[in-house]
Coordinates of C-alpha atoms in Angstrom, one line a residue:
L1 CA 27.8 99.4 101.6
A2 CA 24.6 98.6 103.2
L3 CA 26.6 96.7 105.8
A4 CA 28.3 99.7 107.1
T5 CA 25.9 102.1 106.6
A6 CA 23.7 100.2 108.9
S7 CA 26.4 100.0 111.0
D8 CA 26.5 104.0 112.0
S9 CA 23.0 103.9 111.9
G10 CA 23.7 101.8 115.4
C11 CA 26.1 102.9 116.4
A12 CA 24.6 107.0 115.8
G13 CA 21.2 105.4 117.6
V14 CA 24.2 104.3 121.2
S15 CA 25.5 106.6 121.1
K16 CA 22.2 109.2 121.5
S17 CA 21.0 106.0 124.0
L18 CA 24.1 107.0 125.9
G19 CA 23.4 110.1 126.0
I20 CA 26.7 111.5 124.0
R21 CA 27.1 114.4 122.1
E22 CA 28.1 113.4 118.7
V23 CA 31.2 114.8 117.5
P24 CA 30.6 117.7 114.8
D25 CA 33.5 117.4 111.9
H26 CA 35.0 120.9 113.1
F27 CA 36.3 119.8 116.8
V28 CA 39.6 117.2 117.3
T29 CA 38.9 114.5 119.3
G30 CA 41.5 113.1 122.0
W31 CA 44.9 114.4 122.8
V32 CA 46.8 115.9 120.6
S33 CA 50.3 115.9 120.2
Q34 CA 52.5 119.6 119.7
P35 CA 54.1 119.7 116.2
N36 CA 57.7 119.1 116.3
T37 CA 58.1 121.4 114.2
R38 CA 59.0 126.1 114.3
G39 CA 58.5 129.4 112.3
T40 CA 60.9 132.2 111.4
I41 CA 58.6 134.1 113.6
D42 CA 59.9 131.5 116.9
I43 CA 63.2 131.2 115.9
L44 CA 63.5 135.7 116.0
W45 CA 61.6 135.8 118.8
S46 CA 63.9 133.5 121.0
C47 CA 66.8 135.1 119.4
L48 CA 65.5 139.0 119.8
V49 CA 64.2 138.4 123.6
T50 CA 67.2 136.9 125.1
T51 CA 69.8 139.8 123.2
F52 CA 67.5 142.1 124.4
L53 CA 66.9 141.4 127.5
C54 CA 70.5 139.8 128.1
T55 CA 72.3 143.6 127.0
W56 CA 69.5 145.5 129.3
T57 CA 69.2 143.6 132.8
V58 CA 73.9 142.8 132.4
L59 CA 74.4 147.1 132.3
C60 CA 75.4 148.3 135.9
L61 CA 76.7 151.8 134.8
N62 CA 78.2 154.7 137.1
V63 CA 76.1 157.5 139.0
P64 CA 75.4 160.3 136.6
A65 CA 75.9 163.6 137.3
A66 CA 73.2 165.5 138.6
S67 CA 72.5 167.5 135.7
D68 CA 71.7 164.6 134.2
S69 CA 67.8 164.3 133.2
Q70 CA 66.3 161.2 132.2
L71 CA 66.1 161.2 129.2
V72 CA 70.2 161.3 128.7
I73 CA 70.0 158.4 131.7
L74 CA 68.0 156.3 128.8
R75 CA 70.3 157.8 125.7
R76 CA 73.1 156.7 127.5
R77 CA 71.9 153.2 128.6
I78 CA 70.3 152.4 125.5
R79 CA 73.9 153.8 123.5
W80 CA 75.8 150.5 125.9
M81 CA 73.3 148.2 125.7
L82 CA 74.0 148.7 122.0
H83 CA 77.6 148.3 122.7
A84 CA 76.2 144.9 124.0
I85 CA 75.1 143.9 120.5
A86 CA 77.6 145.1 118.1
G87 CA 80.6 144.2 120.5
P88 CA 79.7 142.9 123.6
E89 CA 83.9 142.0 124.2
F90 CA 84.7 145.6 124.6
V91 CA 81.3 146.1 127.6
L92 CA 83.1 142.9 129.0
G93 CA 86.5 143.8 128.6
F94 CA 85.7 146.7 130.6
A95 CA 83.8 145.2 133.4
A96 CA 86.8 142.8 134.1
G97 CA 88.6 146.0 134.4
Q98 CA 86.5 148.2 136.8
Y99 CA 86.5 144.2 138.2
E100 CA 90.5 144.1 138.8
N101 CA 90.2 147.2 140.4
A102 CA 87.8 146.8 142.5
H103 CA 89.6 143.8 143.9
R104 CA 92.9 145.3 144.3
A105 CA 91.5 147.9 146.3
V106 CA 89.7 145.9 149.0
A107 CA 93.8 144.6 148.8
D108 CA 94.8 147.5 149.8
F109 CA 92.1 148.8 152.2
K110 CA 92.7 145.2 154.0
D111 CA 96.1 146.4 154.1
M112 CA 95.6 149.9 156.1
G113 CA 93.1 147.9 158.8
H114 CA 90.1 148.0 156.7
P115 CA 88.7 145.4 156.4
E116 CA 85.2 145.5 156.2
W117 CA 85.4 147.5 153.2
T118 CA 84.0 145.4 149.9
M119 CA 83.2 144.9 146.7
R120 CA 80.9 146.3 147.2
H121 CA 81.9 149.2 148.7
A122 CA 84.7 148.9 146.4
F123 CA 82.8 149.3 143.6
F124 CA 80.5 151.5 144.3
A125 CA 83.3 154.1 145.4
D126 CA 84.7 153.4 141.1
M127 CA 81.8 153.9 139.8
G128 CA 81.2 157.7 141.4
G129 CA 78.9 156.6 144.2
F130 CA 81.6 158.7 147.1
M131 CA 81.2 162.3 146.9
L132 CA 83.9 164.5 148.4
Y133 CA 82.2 168.2 149.8
P134 CA 85.8 170.3 150.6
R135 CA 85.2 173.1 152.5
A136 CA 84.0 176.5 150.1
S137 CA 85.2 174.4 147.5
K138 CA 83.9 172.3 144.5
P139 CA 82.8 169.2 145.3
F140 CA 83.7 166.1 143.2
P141 CA 83.1 162.8 142.7
V142 CA 86.3 159.5 144.0
N143 CA 87.9 156.7 143.9
N144 CA 88.6 154.1 146.2
K145 CA 91.9 155.4 145.3
H146 CA 91.0 159.0 145.8
I147 CA 89.8 158.0 149.4
Q148 CA 92.7 155.5 150.8
W149 CA 95.1 158.8 150.2
L150 CA 92.8 161.3 152.5
V151 CA 91.8 158.8 154.8
V152 CA 95.7 158.7 154.7
N153 CA 96.9 161.6 154.8
Q154 CA 93.8 162.4 157.4
Y155 CA 92.1 164.6 155.5
L156 CA 89.2 162.6 156.1
E157 CA 87.8 159.9 157.8
F158 CA 87.6 156.2 156.6
P159 CA 83.5 156.8 155.5
Q160 CA 81.1 154.4 157.6
V161 CA 79.2 152.8 154.7
Q162 CA 77.6 149.3 155.5
G163 CA 77.3 147.3 152.5
I164 CA 73.7 146.4 152.8
D165 CA 73.4 150.7 152.8
I166 CA 75.0 150.8 149.1
W167 CA 72.9 147.5 148.0
D168 CA 70.0 149.5 149.2
K169 CA 70.9 151.9 146.8
S170 CA 70.5 149.9 144.0
K171 CA 67.6 148.3 141.8
A172 CA 69.1 145.5 141.0
D173 CA 67.0 143.1 140.9
R174 CA 69.1 139.1 141.2
L175 CA 65.6 137.5 140.8
I176 CA 65.2 139.1 137.4
K177 CA 69.2 138.9 136.3
S178 CA 68.7 135.2 138.0
L179 CA 65.5 134.7 135.3
V180 CA 67.5 136.3 132.4
C181 CA 70.7 133.9 132.8
L182 CA 68.6 131.2 132.7
Q183 CA 67.2 131.6 129.3
I184 CA 70.4 131.8 128.4
C185 CA 71.0 129.4 129.0
W186 CA 68.1 127.1 127.5
L187 CA 68.9 129.4 124.3
I188 CA 73.0 127.8 124.3
I189 CA 71.7 124.2 125.6
N190 CA 68.8 124.2 122.7
V191 CA 72.1 125.4 119.7
V192 CA 74.4 122.6 120.7
A193 CA 71.4 120.0 121.5
R194 CA 70.8 121.3 117.3
A195 CA 74.4 120.3 116.4
I196 CA 74.1 116.5 118.3
Q197 CA 71.1 115.7 116.4
K198 CA 72.6 117.2 113.1
L199 CA 70.0 120.0 112.6
A200 CA 70.3 123.5 110.8
I201 CA 71.2 126.5 112.9
T202 CA 70.6 129.7 111.8
T203 CA 73.3 132.4 111.2
L204 CA 71.0 134.0 114.2
E205 CA 71.3 131.4 116.6
L206 CA 75.2 131.2 116.0
A207 CA 75.5 135.2 116.4
T208 CA 73.6 135.4 119.2
V209 CA 75.0 132.4 121.2
S210 CA 78.3 135.0 121.1
I211 CA 76.5 137.7 122.2
V212 CA 75.2 135.6 125.4
F213 CA 78.6 133.6 126.4
C214 CA 79.9 137.3 126.2
T215 CA 77.2 138.5 129.0
I216 CA 78.0 135.7 131.0
A217 CA 81.3 136.9 131.2
T218 CA 80.3 140.2 132.1
F219 CA 77.1 139.5 134.6
F220 CA 80.2 137.6 136.7
C221 CA 82.4 141.0 137.0
W222 CA 79.4 143.1 137.7
L223 CA 77.5 140.5 139.8
H224 CA 78.2 142.9 143.2
K225 CA 78.5 145.9 141.4
P226 CA 75.3 148.3 141.8
A227 CA 72.7 149.0 139.3
D228 CA 70.8 152.4 138.6
V229 CA 72.0 154.6 141.2
K230 CA 71.0 157.6 140.5
T231 CA 72.5 159.5 143.7
P232 CA 76.1 159.8 146.0
I233 CA 76.5 159.7 149.0
Q234 CA 77.7 162.6 150.8
L235 CA 81.7 162.8 152.2
P236 CA 81.5 165.9 153.8
C237 CA 86.2 167.2 154.6
R238 CA 86.4 169.4 156.1
F239 CA 89.6 170.9 154.5
S240 CA 89.0 173.3 151.2
T241 CA 91.0 172.2 147.3
D242 CA 93.3 174.9 147.4
E243 CA 94.5 173.2 150.9
I244 CA 94.5 169.7 149.7
L245 CA 97.3 169.9 146.8
S246 CA 99.1 172.6 148.7
G247 CA 99.5 169.6 151.5
A248 CA 100.6 167.5 148.2
G249 CA 103.7 169.4 147.6
E250 CA 104.9 168.6 144.4
A251 CA 103.2 166.2 143.1
A252 CA 99.5 168.8 143.1
K253 CA 101.0 171.2 141.5
R254 CA 99.9 170.0 137.5
P255 CA 97.4 172.0 136.3
Y256 CA 94.2 168.4 137.1
R257 CA 92.9 167.3 133.8
M258 CA 89.5 165.5 134.6
T259 CA 89.8 166.4 138.9
P260 CA 91.7 167.8 141.5
L261 CA 93.3 164.5 142.9
D262 CA 94.8 163.1 139.0
F263 CA 98.1 163.4 141.4
V264 CA 96.6 159.9 142.7
D265 CA 93.9 158.7 140.2
N266 CA 93.8 160.3 136.5
L267 CA 91.5 157.6 135.8
G268 CA 93.4 156.9 132.7
P269 CA 93.5 155.6 129.9
S270 CA 89.6 155.8 128.8
W271 CA 88.5 156.0 125.5
S272 CA 87.1 159.5 126.7
A273 CA 90.1 160.8 128.0
N274 CA 92.5 159.2 126.1
V275 CA 91.9 157.9 122.7
M276 CA 89.2 160.3 121.6
A277 CA 91.5 163.4 123.0
F278 CA 94.4 162.0 121.5
A279 CA 92.1 162.3 118.1
G280 CA 91.5 165.9 119.2
I281 CA 88.2 164.4 119.4
R282 CA 85.6 166.2 122.6
S283 CA 84.1 163.7 124.5
G284 CA 82.9 162.7 127.7
P285 CA 82.0 165.7 130.1
Q286 CA 83.4 169.0 129.6
Q287 CA 83.5 170.5 133.5
R288 CA 86.2 170.1 135.6
P289 CA 86.2 168.9 137.9
L290 CA 84.6 165.9 136.3
P291 CA 80.6 165.6 137.8
R292 CA 81.3 161.8 137.3
F293 CA 82.7 158.6 136.4
T294 CA 82.8 158.4 132.7
N295 CA 82.4 154.4 131.8
D296 CA 84.4 153.8 129.8
R297 CA 87.8 153.5 130.9
F298 CA 90.3 150.6 129.6
P299 CA 91.4 147.4 131.9
H300 CA 94.4 146.5 134.1
V301 CA 94.3 143.3 134.4
R302 CA 96.2 140.6 135.1
K303 CA 97.8 137.3 136.3
I304 CA 95.1 134.9 135.8
R305 CA 92.3 137.0 135.4
Q306 CA 93.7 138.3 132.1
V307 CA 94.3 135.0 130.6
L308 CA 90.4 134.5 131.3
L309 CA 89.1 137.0 129.3
V310 CA 91.5 136.8 126.8
T311 CA 89.8 132.9 126.3
I312 CA 86.4 134.2 127.0
T313 CA 86.8 137.4 123.8
L314 CA 88.4 134.5 121.5
F315 CA 86.7 132.5 122.2
S316 CA 83.8 134.3 121.7
D317 CA 84.6 135.6 118.2
G318 CA 85.4 132.3 117.4
I319 CA 81.7 131.2 118.0
H320 CA 81.0 132.2 114.6
I321 CA 83.8 130.3 112.2
F322 CA 82.2 127.3 113.3
G323 CA 79.0 128.6 111.2
W324 CA 81.8 127.9 108.2
N325 CA 80.4 124.5 106.9
F326 CA 76.7 125.7 107.6
E327 CA 73.9 126.7 104.4
F328 CA 73.9 129.5 103.2
P329 CA 71.0 131.0 100.4
S330 CA 74.3 131.7 97.8
R331 CA 78.1 130.7 98.0
T332 CA 79.2 134.6 98.1
E333 CA 77.2 134.7 101.4
Q334 CA 78.8 131.8 103.4
I335 CA 82.0 133.1 101.3
V336 CA 82.1 136.5 103.2
W337 CA 80.7 135.1 106.4
R338 CA 84.1 133.0 106.6
V339 CA 86.4 136.1 106.2
A340 CA 84.4 138.3 108.8
S341 CA 84.6 135.1 111.2
L342 CA 88.5 134.9 110.1
V343 CA 89.2 138.6 110.8
M344 CA 87.0 139.3 113.0
F345 CA 89.1 136.2 115.8
L346 CA 92.7 137.6 114.3
T347 CA 91.8 140.7 114.5
A348 CA 90.9 140.6 118.3
A349 CA 94.3 138.3 118.4
V350 CA 96.5 141.3 117.7
F351 CA 94.4 143.7 119.8
W352 CA 95.0 142.0 122.8
G353 CA 99.0 140.8 121.6
A354 CA 99.9 144.9 120.7
E355 CA 98.0 145.4 124.5
I356 CA 100.4 142.8 125.9
V357 CA 103.7 144.6 124.4
A358 CA 102.4 147.5 125.3
G359 CA 102.2 146.6 128.6
L360 CA 105.2 145.8 128.9
H361 CA 106.5 148.2 127.5
R362 CA 104.6 150.4 130.1
D363 CA 105.8 148.1 132.4
H364 CA 110.3 148.5 131.2
V365 CA 109.9 145.0 130.6
W366 CA 112.5 145.6 127.5
E367 CA 114.6 147.9 129.1
L368 CA 114.8 145.1 132.0
M369 CA 114.8 141.8 129.1
R370 CA 117.9 144.4 126.9
T371 CA 119.7 144.3 130.0
V372 CA 120.2 140.7 131.2
I373 CA 121.4 139.7 127.5
F374 CA 124.0 142.9 126.8
R375 CA 124.7 144.7 129.6
P376 CA 124.1 141.9 132.7
S377 CA 126.8 144.3 134.6
Q378 CA 123.4 146.9 134.7
L379 CA 121.0 145.0 136.8
K380 CA 121.5 145.7 139.6
D381 CA 121.2 148.9 139.1
L382 CA 118.4 149.0 137.4
R383 CA 116.0 146.3 139.5
K384 CA 117.4 149.2 142.4
M385 CA 116.0 151.7 139.4
R386 CA 112.3 149.3 139.2
A387 CA 111.9 149.2 143.1
E388 CA 112.0 152.9 143.8
R389 CA 109.2 154.0 141.1
P390 CA 106.0 153.0 140.3
R391 CA 105.5 149.0 138.6
R392 CA 102.9 151.0 135.8
P393 CA 103.3 155.5 135.8
Q394 CA 99.7 156.9 135.2
P395 CA 98.8 157.1 132.0
T396 CA 99.0 160.8 130.2
P397 CA 97.8 161.8 126.9
E398 CA 102.0 161.7 126.3
T399 CA 101.9 158.1 127.2
F400 CA 99.0 156.9 126.9
P401 CA 98.4 155.8 123.5
L402 CA 101.3 155.6 122.0
P403 CA 101.3 156.7 118.2
I404 CA 101.9 153.3 116.4
E405 CA 99.7 151.7 119.5
C406 CA 96.5 153.5 118.4
G407 CA 97.4 153.3 114.4
A408 CA 97.6 149.5 114.8
S409 CA 94.3 149.7 116.9
A410 CA 91.6 151.4 115.1
T411 CA 93.5 148.9 111.8
M412 CA 92.1 146.5 114.0
W413 CA 88.9 148.3 115.1
I414 CA 87.5 149.4 111.4
L415 CA 88.6 146.3 110.0
Y416 CA 86.7 144.6 113.2
L417 CA 83.7 146.6 112.6
I418 CA 83.0 145.9 109.3
A419 CA 83.1 142.0 109.6
R420 CA 80.8 142.6 113.3
A421 CA 78.3 144.5 110.4
Y422 CA 78.6 142.5 108.5
V423 CA 77.5 139.5 111.0
L424 CA 74.7 141.5 112.1
I425 CA 73.6 142.3 108.9
E426 CA 73.7 138.2 107.3
M427 CA 72.2 136.7 110.7
F428 CA 68.7 138.2 109.6
V429 CA 69.4 138.3 105.5
G430 CA 70.1 134.5 105.7
L431 CA 66.8 133.7 106.9
R432 CA 65.1 134.2 103.5
I433 CA 66.0 130.9 102.7
L434 CA 67.2 127.8 105.3
P435 CA 67.6 124.2 104.8
R436 CA 64.2 122.1 105.7
T437 CA 66.3 121.3 109.4
A438 CA 66.3 124.4 110.5
Y439 CA 62.9 124.3 111.5
V440 CA 62.3 121.3 112.8
C441 CA 62.9 120.9 116.9
V442 CA 64.6 118.5 119.0
E443 CA 63.6 116.0 119.8
W444 CA 65.0 116.2 124.2
A445 CA 63.2 112.7 124.8
N446 CA 66.5 110.5 122.6
F447 CA 68.9 112.7 125.2
F448 CA 67.4 110.6 127.9
P449 CA 67.0 106.4 128.1
H450 CA 63.6 105.5 128.3
I451 CA 61.3 102.3 126.6
S452 CA 59.4 103.0 123.0

């Protein structure tokens, strides 16, 4: 003890002689490593911020009506953000449908001799970016098909609008979207790394990955779509609406439901115009002609893009099944999570199966198959008849939705929403009891070769 006291006294004397300050007990000296743990607030902050950023910035809604106030526009955006959280697959489906329509419109304009009509023009037209002003008539928005018909029939000159002028009206910031995509990728990489290192993953993180996975696909679908456009471009027309309709002949004599150009494209099928109308519920703008295009037109995606859409939506719902063996606060919660995960996946699969079958019915494929099997002698006449009529007639309240299709889809939606509601609740409730490894951070050094 005497030696230790003498040693301390000697060190203190040397420190004073060298001018080194004696360190108080409440100070820490030297390099301090970061704790390899995280807290509940870190998990919540990372998931909630990522979810908000991706579901808010991904939205590219259609041009609002001139009478819509800022509050109405904000409420509509918040509603669609909640849709993206509660059912990201639905928002992806609408975005994929808009991409498909825009892609088809570019090809159609190219066939007309206008290769300058780009994806940016096509998206802008289908979102209500062009407003037709007929002479002495009420203006109304026109989409790609409307513009094509008007130009071909010489009611309208081809719009001389540059792509840069359209993008100048967009409020989209690609830098912010890129940063959000990086945040999304970081979240996904972190969850995958936790699985590799056998660290516990929370249900909140798993559900967040499901949401942002669909959001990435939605980002790509809307990559060329202008965002937050407030005012359309005016297209003056020297003909009145009555003159246009009288010149269209028999096709335009039926009273229109959306715009005077319903005989060209009636903007269907959509949730508000078909499904809600089928249920007898008023939804969407009630003015006629429409002052704006709604955001809920159902997708008609074909070929490889349909395969990609179905695959992405099924994988997004299937992500929740990875939590099959997670440790939950109770056995009951684990079982209900398993059931909800399976219900979400299976209802999505059944829904897409029903839509594919219904699409084949509308394309008269079943009629062709019956003829091939039972009446092969009539096959030539059937092919001739199919060639003379449109591949898929425009949907009307009488043809879409089919009663059996509506009943089956409603059942699937109800089951899906119940399962989805439980997942959204459990991903927060489950945070009350977690395995200890849920609070351990990933050891990133283990993924890189190094000398220890």
